[in-house]
Amino acid sequence: MTKKGQQIMMFANIRDPSNADVKDRPYTQKAADIFVSMLRNNHIICQTFLIDDDRAIFMFEDGSQAFEAKNFLLKQPQITEIILEGQNYVGA
């Protein structure tokens, strides 16, 4: 699917795999910042905004990059769920 040039938001639930029952805002912020750095290293540009203690929005100016980012993020143990374009994806 291509959304080149369109802005897209992706929602991600982030939890500490060693303590998945606890919502931890500082952990979520740190993990989201690390994911943004990792995505930028792969030339995927996005911004993140925390909307809950365990949930972040990833904002992509070029929507075509959101789908590649989704595939990467779903492989990360900290990601429990992603919502992109109305579709739910379960994390690792």
PDB file of C-alpha atoms in Angstrom:
ATOM      1  CA  MET A   1       0.000   0.000   0.000  1.00  0.00           C
ATOM      2  CA  THR A   2       1.333   3.427  -0.867  1.00  0.00           C
ATOM      3  CA  LYS A   3       0.541   6.652   0.928  1.00  0.00           C
ATOM      4  CA  LYS A   4       3.507   8.588  -0.425  1.00  0.00           C
ATOM      5  CA  GLY A   5       3.342  12.243   0.504  1.00  0.00           C
ATOM      6  CA  GLN A   6       0.389  11.794   2.856  1.00  0.00           C
ATOM      7  CA  GLN A   7       0.656  12.233   6.600  1.00  0.00           C
ATOM      8  CA  ILE A   8      -0.124   9.074   8.596  1.00  0.00           C
ATOM      9  CA  MET A   9      -0.418   8.367  12.311  1.00  0.00           C
ATOM     10  CA  MET A  10       0.371   4.959  13.758  1.00  0.00           C
ATOM     11  CA  PHE A  11      -0.553   4.027  17.329  1.00  0.00           C
ATOM     12  CA  ALA A  12       1.716   1.671  19.273  1.00  0.00           C
ATOM     13  CA  ASN A  13       1.363   0.074  22.687  1.00  0.00           C
ATOM     14  CA  ILE A  14       4.750  -0.197  24.396  1.00  0.00           C
ATOM     15  CA  ARG A  15       5.442  -2.256  27.522  1.00  0.00           C
ATOM     16  CA  ASP A  16       8.542  -3.426  29.370  1.00  0.00           C
ATOM     17  CA  PRO A  17       8.773  -7.157  28.485  1.00  0.00           C
ATOM     18  CA  SER A  18      10.206  -7.945  31.932  1.00  0.00           C
ATOM     19  CA  ASN A  19       7.214  -6.308  33.667  1.00  0.00           C
ATOM     20  CA  ALA A  20       4.370  -6.333  31.128  1.00  0.00           C
ATOM     21  CA  ASP A  21       1.602  -5.831  33.703  1.00  0.00           C
ATOM     22  CA  VAL A  22       2.780  -2.336  34.659  1.00  0.00           C
ATOM     23  CA  LYS A  23       2.222   0.831  32.601  1.00  0.00           C
ATOM     24  CA  ASP A  24       5.442   2.844  32.860  1.00  0.00           C
ATOM     25  CA  ARG A  25       5.469   6.279  31.177  1.00  0.00           C
ATOM     26  CA  PRO A  26       9.254   6.876  31.525  1.00  0.00           C
ATOM     27  CA  TYR A  27       9.956   3.443  30.025  1.00  0.00           C
ATOM     28  CA  THR A  28       7.518   4.103  27.174  1.00  0.00           C
ATOM     29  CA  GLN A  29       9.155   7.473  26.413  1.00  0.00           C
ATOM     30  CA  LYS A  30      12.652   5.988  26.444  1.00  0.00           C
ATOM     31  CA  ALA A  31      11.646   3.053  24.226  1.00  0.00           C
ATOM     32  CA  ALA A  32       9.834   5.353  21.761  1.00  0.00           C
ATOM     33  CA  ASP A  33      12.911   7.610  21.550  1.00  0.00           C
ATOM     34  CA  ILE A  34      15.122   4.592  20.852  1.00  0.00           C
ATOM     35  CA  PHE A  35      12.722   3.371  18.148  1.00  0.00           C
ATOM     36  CA  VAL A  36      12.761   6.813  16.479  1.00  0.00           C
ATOM     37  CA  SER A  37      16.580   6.733  16.427  1.00  0.00           C
ATOM     38  CA  MET A  38      16.601   3.234  14.974  1.00  0.00           C
ATOM     39  CA  LEU A  39      14.078   4.215  12.298  1.00  0.00           C
ATOM     40  CA  ARG A  40      16.075   7.347  11.393  1.00  0.00           C
ATOM     41  CA  ASN A  41      19.163   5.179  10.945  1.00  0.00           C
ATOM     42  CA  ASN A  42      17.120   3.422   8.268  1.00  0.00           C
ATOM     43  CA  HIS A  43      16.057   6.770   6.693  1.00  0.00           C
ATOM     44  CA  ILE A  44      12.508   6.593   8.071  1.00  0.00           C
ATOM     45  CA  ILE A  45      11.565   9.974   9.507  1.00  0.00           C
ATOM     46  CA  CYS A  46       8.883  10.223  12.182  1.00  0.00           C
ATOM     47  CA  GLN A  47       7.930  11.989  15.384  1.00  0.00           C
ATOM     48  CA  THR A  48       6.455  10.438  18.512  1.00  0.00           C
ATOM     49  CA  PHE A  49       3.948  11.728  21.019  1.00  0.00           C
ATOM     50  CA  LEU A  50       2.927   9.891  24.188  1.00  0.00           C
ATOM     51  CA  ILE A  51      -0.834   9.703  24.640  1.00  0.00           C
ATOM     52  CA  ASP A  52      -0.911   7.333  27.624  1.00  0.00           C
ATOM     53  CA  ASP A  53       1.517   5.651  30.005  1.00  0.00           C
ATOM     54  CA  ASP A  54       1.943   2.754  27.568  1.00  0.00           C
ATOM     55  CA  ARG A  55       0.854   4.239  24.236  1.00  0.00           C
ATOM     56  CA  ALA A  56       2.538   6.440  21.649  1.00  0.00           C
ATOM     57  CA  ILE A  57       1.647   7.975  18.315  1.00  0.00           C
ATOM     58  CA  PHE A  58       4.235   7.694  15.557  1.00  0.00           C
ATOM     59  CA  MET A  59       3.618  10.486  13.026  1.00  0.00           C
ATOM     60  CA  PHE A  60       4.989  10.067   9.504  1.00  0.00           C
ATOM     61  CA  GLU A  61       5.071  12.970   7.044  1.00  0.00           C
ATOM     62  CA  ASP A  62       5.555  10.457   4.207  1.00  0.00           C
ATOM     63  CA  GLY A  63       2.954   7.769   4.819  1.00  0.00           C
ATOM     64  CA  SER A  64       4.703   5.222   2.621  1.00  0.00           C
ATOM     65  CA  GLN A  65       7.345   4.930   5.355  1.00  0.00           C
ATOM     66  CA  ALA A  66       4.755   3.966   7.985  1.00  0.00           C
ATOM     67  CA  PHE A  67       4.325   0.462   6.606  1.00  0.00           C
ATOM     68  CA  GLU A  68       8.047  -0.282   6.666  1.00  0.00           C
ATOM     69  CA  ALA A  69       8.216   1.122  10.209  1.00  0.00           C
ATOM     70  CA  LYS A  70       5.280  -1.079  11.244  1.00  0.00           C
ATOM     71  CA  ASN A  71       7.108  -4.192  10.049  1.00  0.00           C
ATOM     72  CA  PHE A  72      10.211  -3.183  12.003  1.00  0.00           C
ATOM     73  CA  LEU A  73       8.351  -2.248  15.194  1.00  0.00           C
ATOM     74  CA  LEU A  74       6.313  -5.462  15.272  1.00  0.00           C
ATOM     75  CA  LYS A  75       9.584  -7.390  15.646  1.00  0.00           C
ATOM     76  CA  GLN A  76      10.512  -5.470  18.810  1.00  0.00           C
ATOM     77  CA  PRO A  77       9.672  -7.242  22.102  1.00  0.00           C
ATOM     78  CA  GLN A  78       8.477  -3.971  23.687  1.00  0.00           C
ATOM     79  CA  ILE A  79       5.645  -3.542  21.160  1.00  0.00           C
ATOM     80  CA  THR A  80       2.408  -5.284  22.157  1.00  0.00           C
ATOM     81  CA  GLU A  81       0.093  -3.835  19.507  1.00  0.00           C
ATOM     82  CA  ILE A  82       0.095  -1.449  16.545  1.00  0.00           C
ATOM     83  CA  ILE A  83      -2.879   0.222  14.906  1.00  0.00           C
ATOM     84  CA  LEU A  84      -2.257   1.529  11.390  1.00  0.00           C
ATOM     85  CA  GLU A  85      -4.953   2.603   8.938  1.00  0.00           C
ATOM     86  CA  GLY A  86      -7.650   0.981  11.080  1.00  0.00           C
ATOM     87  CA  GLN A  87      -5.908  -2.406  11.166  1.00  0.00           C
ATOM     88  CA  ASN A  88      -4.712  -3.968  14.419  1.00  0.00           C
ATOM     89  CA  TYR A  89      -1.412  -5.847  14.462  1.00  0.00           C
ATOM     90  CA  VAL A  90      -0.217  -7.897  17.443  1.00  0.00           C
ATOM     91  CA  GLY A  91       3.406  -7.428  18.474  1.00  0.00           C
ATOM     92  CA  ALA A  92       6.109  -9.922  19.377  1.00  0.00           C
TER      93      ALA A  92
END
